[in-house]
Amino acid sequence: MKIGLRIPGTARELPFDEFCRWCADNGFDAVDISSVTPEIVGTARDAGLAIGTSDMPGTGDLLSVDKSQQVAGAEAAKAAIQAAADNDVHLMFCVFSPADPTIGRAKAFDLWKETVPPIAEFAADRGVTISVEGYPGPSPHCPALGCTPETLRAMFAECPRGLGVNYDPSHLVRIGIDYIRMLNEFAAHVVHVHGKDTDFDQEALYLHGNLGPTFHASRGFGEDWWRYTIPGDGVVDWLQVVRRLEDAGFDGIVSVELEDYRYWKTWEAESDGLKRSRDYLAQYVR
């Protein structure tokens, strides 16, 4: 296994070659990118970094009720997959969240099974896997697919090729799903991992439950009673996670996804959060 990262907020403003050198100099082995071009891939590899995932566009359009949007989404997704294959990049990152969050997950799945399996086949034929993150989508609808074992089972039943799991325990924890049991069930499908954690504020839960605060705004990256945090500062047992991944033969990348309001808004803060995350994960990721 290797430790990589997704590019956080202000780091996106840095020259990419400078950021890649910083990553390599600070113990990171891989970087997740937003799109594939020969220049981007070459810059990362020249710095000694592997490419973790590249973002797959068009997913919202694929889950639209508008057929023209579905076509546009399919074209965008296939173009990105082809670019990845042409540059020896093998994982596409995505969240399957419908363009209209009010349609609900059942309707979203009906659309998904019409539009996505052919794209997954297209990817598989080119040696590319679509890595699905289990982010549930924005409240109150939480419309995204793949965030629960229920929907993942249905997705893999429809799409046995070209689809994998981007395992992120932070999302599972905050919606009340046993993240180890889920890993046990889907370990063979895990192709990428996000290094992120979730913490719960018991005082906030007492004051307003899971309804959120009445008199002030929630802190960033959460809903006050819960928040995303760097690995090791939340409730996830990363030793157990890594051991289970090893048992399943996973030898991919654990990418730090920095979403912690304490390490945000400035490059100084973000770089501190990234290094703290790396140091914690390096205890277990070998």
Short mmCIF file of C-alpha atoms in Angstrom, two decimals:
data_model
loop_
_atom_site.label_atom_id
_atom_site.label_comp_id
_atom_site.label_asym_id
_atom_site.label_seq_id
_atom_site.Cartn_x
_atom_site.Cartn_y
_atom_site.Cartn_z
CA MET A 1 0.00 0.00 0.00
CA LYS A 2 1.00 3.61 -0.58
CA ILE A 3 -0.07 6.91 0.96
CA GLY A 4 -1.32 9.52 -1.48
CA LEU A 5 -3.60 12.54 -1.40
CA ARG A 6 -6.34 14.47 -3.08
CA ILE A 7 -5.42 18.06 -3.81
CA PRO A 8 -7.08 20.28 -1.16
CA GLY A 9 -8.46 23.83 -1.45
CA THR A 10 -5.65 26.37 -1.69
CA ALA A 11 -3.14 23.78 -2.92
CA ARG A 12 -5.00 23.94 -6.24
CA GLU A 13 -3.69 27.48 -6.63
CA LEU A 14 -0.06 26.32 -6.53
CA PRO A 15 1.80 25.45 -9.72
CA PHE A 16 1.21 21.74 -10.18
CA ASP A 17 4.90 20.89 -10.54
CA GLU A 18 5.65 22.74 -7.30
CA PHE A 19 2.86 20.89 -5.49
CA CYS A 20 4.08 17.53 -6.80
CA ARG A 21 7.61 18.22 -5.59
CA TRP A 22 6.21 19.14 -2.17
CA CYS A 23 4.29 15.85 -2.07
CA ALA A 24 7.35 13.80 -2.96
CA ASP A 25 9.53 15.67 -0.47
CA ASN A 26 6.99 15.11 2.30
CA GLY A 27 6.49 11.38 2.05
CA PHE A 28 3.54 11.04 -0.30
CA ASP A 29 3.66 8.43 -3.03
CA ALA A 30 0.67 9.33 -5.19
CA VAL A 31 -1.69 12.13 -6.15
CA ASP A 32 -5.33 12.07 -7.24
CA ILE A 33 -6.02 14.43 -10.13
CA SER A 34 -9.08 16.18 -11.50
CA SER A 35 -8.43 15.34 -15.16
CA VAL A 36 -5.94 13.49 -17.33
CA THR A 37 -3.64 15.17 -19.79
CA PRO A 38 -0.16 14.03 -20.83
CA GLU A 39 1.24 17.16 -19.16
CA ILE A 40 -0.47 16.56 -15.80
CA VAL A 41 0.41 12.87 -15.71
CA GLY A 42 3.97 13.52 -16.84
CA THR A 43 4.52 16.21 -14.22
CA ALA A 44 3.35 13.92 -11.42
CA ARG A 45 5.41 10.98 -12.61
CA ASP A 46 8.51 13.13 -13.14
CA ALA A 47 8.24 14.00 -9.43
CA GLY A 48 8.12 10.30 -8.56
CA LEU A 49 4.39 10.20 -7.85
CA ALA A 50 1.91 7.60 -9.00
CA ILE A 51 -1.53 8.67 -10.20
CA GLY A 52 -4.22 7.46 -7.81
CA THR A 53 -7.52 8.40 -9.43
CA SER A 54 -8.74 10.91 -11.97
CA ASP A 55 -12.18 12.46 -11.58
CA MET A 56 -14.86 11.21 -13.96
CA PRO A 57 -17.15 13.98 -15.25
CA GLY A 58 -20.77 13.63 -16.30
CA THR A 59 -22.14 11.61 -13.40
CA GLY A 60 -24.89 14.08 -12.51
CA ASP A 61 -26.01 14.17 -16.13
CA LEU A 62 -26.06 10.38 -16.29
CA LEU A 63 -28.67 10.41 -13.52
CA SER A 64 -30.79 13.13 -15.11
CA VAL A 65 -34.30 12.46 -16.41
CA ASP A 66 -33.37 14.56 -19.46
CA LYS A 67 -32.18 12.21 -22.21
CA SER A 68 -30.01 14.88 -23.82
CA GLN A 69 -28.20 15.37 -20.52
CA GLN A 70 -27.70 11.62 -20.25
CA VAL A 71 -26.09 11.59 -23.68
CA ALA A 72 -23.85 14.52 -22.76
CA GLY A 73 -22.87 12.82 -19.51
CA ALA A 74 -22.02 9.58 -21.28
CA GLU A 75 -19.88 11.39 -23.85
CA ALA A 76 -18.00 13.29 -21.13
CA ALA A 77 -17.43 10.16 -19.06
CA LYS A 78 -16.22 8.10 -22.03
CA ALA A 79 -13.86 10.85 -23.19
CA ALA A 80 -12.30 11.04 -19.72
CA ILE A 81 -12.00 7.25 -19.52
CA GLN A 82 -10.33 7.11 -22.93
CA ALA A 83 -7.88 9.84 -21.91
CA ALA A 84 -7.06 7.89 -18.76
CA ALA A 85 -6.47 4.68 -20.70
CA ASP A 86 -4.29 6.51 -23.23
CA ASN A 87 -2.08 7.77 -20.39
CA ASP A 88 -1.88 4.54 -18.38
CA VAL A 89 -4.23 5.77 -15.63
CA HIS A 90 -6.50 3.01 -14.42
CA LEU A 91 -8.91 4.45 -11.84
CA MET A 92 -11.67 7.01 -12.32
CA PHE A 93 -13.14 8.60 -9.20
CA CYS A 94 -16.81 9.54 -9.03
CA VAL A 95 -19.88 10.10 -6.88
CA PHE A 96 -23.16 9.00 -8.44
CA SER A 97 -25.45 11.80 -7.28
CA PRO A 98 -28.45 12.80 -9.44
CA ALA A 99 -28.71 16.24 -11.01
CA ASP A 100 -32.01 16.69 -9.17
CA PRO A 101 -31.47 15.58 -5.55
CA THR A 102 -35.21 15.43 -4.88
CA ILE A 103 -35.84 12.39 -7.09
CA GLY A 104 -34.68 9.96 -4.40
CA ARG A 105 -32.31 7.02 -4.55
CA ALA A 106 -34.80 4.53 -6.03
CA LYS A 107 -35.44 6.71 -9.08
CA ALA A 108 -31.75 7.57 -9.30
CA PHE A 109 -30.95 3.86 -9.43
CA ASP A 110 -33.48 3.28 -12.20
CA LEU A 111 -31.64 5.92 -14.23
CA TRP A 112 -28.23 4.58 -13.21
CA LYS A 113 -28.88 1.04 -14.42
CA GLU A 114 -29.89 2.40 -17.83
CA THR A 115 -26.90 4.68 -18.33
CA VAL A 116 -23.90 3.49 -16.32
CA PRO A 117 -23.37 -0.24 -17.10
CA PRO A 118 -22.42 0.45 -20.76
CA ILE A 119 -19.91 3.05 -19.57
CA ALA A 120 -18.46 0.62 -17.03
CA GLU A 121 -18.09 -1.95 -19.82
CA PHE A 122 -16.39 0.70 -21.95
CA ALA A 123 -13.99 1.35 -19.06
CA ALA A 124 -13.31 -2.32 -18.36
CA ASP A 125 -12.50 -2.96 -22.02
CA ARG A 126 -9.76 -0.31 -21.69
CA GLY A 127 -8.32 -1.51 -18.38
CA VAL A 128 -10.00 1.25 -16.37
CA THR A 129 -12.19 0.88 -13.27
CA ILE A 130 -14.77 3.41 -12.07
CA SER A 131 -14.12 3.94 -8.36
CA VAL A 132 -17.38 4.86 -6.60
CA GLU A 133 -17.14 6.93 -3.43
CA GLY A 134 -19.86 6.48 -0.83
CA TYR A 135 -20.48 10.16 -0.17
CA PRO A 136 -24.25 10.27 0.51
CA GLY A 137 -24.77 13.67 -1.10
CA PRO A 138 -26.07 16.86 0.44
CA SER A 139 -28.65 16.94 3.21
CA PRO A 140 -31.57 16.68 3.53
CA HIS A 141 -32.03 14.38 0.53
CA CYS A 142 -28.73 12.42 0.60
CA PRO A 143 -29.51 11.17 -2.92
CA ALA A 144 -26.20 9.57 -3.94
CA LEU A 145 -25.89 5.89 -4.83
CA GLY A 146 -23.16 3.62 -3.50
CA CYS A 147 -23.16 5.09 0.00
CA THR A 148 -24.92 2.08 1.53
CA PRO A 149 -24.47 -1.69 1.25
CA GLU A 150 -28.05 -1.85 -0.02
CA THR A 151 -27.32 0.26 -3.09
CA LEU A 152 -23.84 -1.20 -3.65
CA ARG A 153 -25.29 -4.70 -3.83
CA ALA A 154 -27.78 -3.54 -6.44
CA MET A 155 -25.09 -1.73 -8.43
CA PHE A 156 -22.74 -4.71 -8.59
CA ALA A 157 -25.64 -7.00 -9.53
CA GLU A 158 -26.27 -4.78 -12.56
CA CYS A 159 -22.64 -4.01 -13.31
CA PRO A 160 -20.14 -6.79 -12.58
CA ARG A 161 -17.33 -5.28 -14.71
CA GLY A 162 -15.58 -1.93 -14.62
CA LEU A 163 -16.93 -0.84 -11.24
CA GLY A 164 -15.12 -0.69 -7.89
CA VAL A 165 -15.43 0.78 -4.42
CA ASN A 166 -13.63 3.90 -3.27
CA TYR A 167 -13.67 2.98 0.43
CA ASP A 168 -14.08 5.98 2.73
CA PRO A 169 -15.05 5.02 6.29
CA SER A 170 -15.77 8.62 7.28
CA HIS A 171 -19.01 8.65 5.28
CA LEU A 172 -20.14 5.28 6.61
CA VAL A 173 -19.54 6.31 10.22
CA ARG A 174 -21.54 9.48 10.01
CA ILE A 175 -24.61 7.82 8.47
CA GLY A 176 -24.54 4.99 11.02
CA ILE A 177 -23.20 2.08 8.93
CA ASP A 178 -20.74 -0.43 10.38
CA TYR A 179 -17.64 0.50 8.38
CA ILE A 180 -15.79 -2.73 9.18
CA ARG A 181 -18.70 -4.98 8.28
CA MET A 182 -19.09 -3.07 5.01
CA LEU A 183 -15.37 -3.52 4.33
CA ASN A 184 -15.66 -7.23 5.08
CA GLU A 185 -18.48 -7.57 2.55
CA PHE A 186 -17.01 -5.46 -0.24
CA ALA A 187 -13.25 -5.88 0.31
CA ALA A 188 -12.82 -7.68 -3.00
CA HIS A 189 -14.31 -4.64 -4.78
CA VAL A 190 -12.15 -1.99 -3.08
CA VAL A 191 -9.85 -0.31 -5.60
CA HIS A 192 -9.01 2.93 -3.77
CA VAL A 193 -9.22 4.27 -0.21
CA HIS A 194 -9.70 7.75 1.21
CA GLY A 195 -7.88 8.60 4.40
CA LYS A 196 -10.45 10.65 6.29
CA ASP A 197 -12.14 10.31 9.67
CA THR A 198 -15.29 11.44 11.46
CA ASP A 199 -15.68 12.83 14.97
CA PHE A 200 -18.85 13.27 17.01
CA ASP A 201 -19.54 16.11 19.44
CA GLN A 202 -21.52 14.66 22.35
CA GLU A 203 -22.29 18.09 23.80
CA ALA A 204 -23.75 19.23 20.47
CA LEU A 205 -25.80 16.04 20.28
CA TYR A 206 -27.19 16.81 23.72
CA LEU A 207 -27.98 20.44 22.86
CA HIS A 208 -29.74 19.90 19.52
CA GLY A 209 -29.53 16.21 18.63
CA ASN A 210 -28.99 15.45 14.97
CA LEU A 211 -31.21 18.37 13.91
CA GLY A 212 -28.33 20.82 13.86
CA PRO A 213 -27.92 24.08 15.77
CA THR A 214 -30.67 26.70 15.98
CA PHE A 215 -28.67 29.83 16.75
CA HIS A 216 -25.39 29.44 14.90
CA ALA A 217 -24.04 27.96 11.70
CA SER A 218 -22.44 24.53 11.70
CA ARG A 219 -18.69 24.33 11.48
CA GLY A 220 -17.18 23.44 8.14
CA PHE A 221 -17.22 19.87 6.85
CA GLY A 222 -20.03 18.67 9.07
CA GLU A 223 -23.31 19.41 10.77
CA ASP A 224 -22.04 20.51 14.19
CA TRP A 225 -22.84 17.24 15.95
CA TRP A 226 -20.51 15.44 13.54
CA ARG A 227 -17.62 16.61 11.39
CA TYR A 228 -14.99 15.18 9.10
CA THR A 229 -11.48 15.22 10.46
CA ILE A 230 -7.97 14.06 9.69
CA PRO A 231 -7.26 10.36 10.27
CA GLY A 232 -6.64 9.58 13.91
CA ASP A 233 -8.72 12.44 15.28
CA GLY A 234 -12.03 10.61 14.84
CA VAL A 235 -13.60 7.28 15.68
CA VAL A 236 -12.28 5.11 12.82
CA ASP A 237 -9.96 2.28 13.87
CA TRP A 238 -7.38 2.61 11.10
CA LEU A 239 -5.28 -0.31 12.32
CA GLN A 240 -8.28 -2.58 11.86
CA VAL A 241 -9.10 -1.03 8.48
CA VAL A 242 -5.58 -1.51 7.14
CA ARG A 243 -5.33 -5.06 8.45
CA ARG A 244 -8.60 -5.98 6.75
CA LEU A 245 -7.40 -4.39 3.51
CA GLU A 246 -4.17 -6.38 3.74
CA ASP A 247 -6.10 -9.59 4.39
CA ALA A 248 -8.08 -8.92 1.20
CA GLY A 249 -4.89 -8.42 -0.81
CA PHE A 250 -5.38 -4.68 -1.37
CA ASP A 251 -2.12 -3.10 -2.48
CA GLY A 252 -3.38 0.24 -3.73
CA ILE A 253 -3.38 3.78 -2.45
CA VAL A 254 -4.77 5.33 0.71
CA SER A 255 -5.32 8.95 -0.33
CA VAL A 256 -5.62 11.62 2.32
CA GLU A 257 -8.77 13.61 1.62
CA LEU A 258 -8.31 16.72 3.70
CA GLU A 259 -11.71 17.92 4.90
CA ASP A 260 -11.11 19.34 8.37
CA TYR A 261 -11.94 22.95 9.19
CA ARG A 262 -8.91 23.19 11.49
CA TYR A 263 -6.57 22.59 8.54
CA TRP A 264 -8.14 24.69 5.81
CA LYS A 265 -8.23 28.07 4.06
CA THR A 266 -4.44 28.59 3.89
CA TRP A 267 -1.67 26.48 2.40
CA GLU A 268 0.15 26.63 5.74
CA ALA A 269 -2.85 25.07 7.49
CA GLU A 270 -3.53 22.55 4.73
CA SER A 271 0.08 21.39 4.51
CA ASP A 272 0.07 20.90 8.29
CA GLY A 273 -3.09 18.78 8.06
CA LEU A 274 -1.66 16.72 5.21
CA LYS A 275 1.56 15.99 7.10
CA ARG A 276 -0.32 15.08 10.28
CA SER A 277 -2.50 12.72 8.25
CA ARG A 278 0.54 11.15 6.61
CA ASP A 279 2.28 10.64 9.95
CA TYR A 280 -0.75 8.94 11.45
CA LEU A 281 -1.47 6.65 8.50
CA ALA A 282 2.21 5.73 8.13
CA GLN A 283 1.97 3.84 11.42
CA TYR A 284 -0.18 1.25 9.65
CA VAL A 285 0.19 1.64 5.89
CA ARG A 286 3.28 -0.23 4.74
#
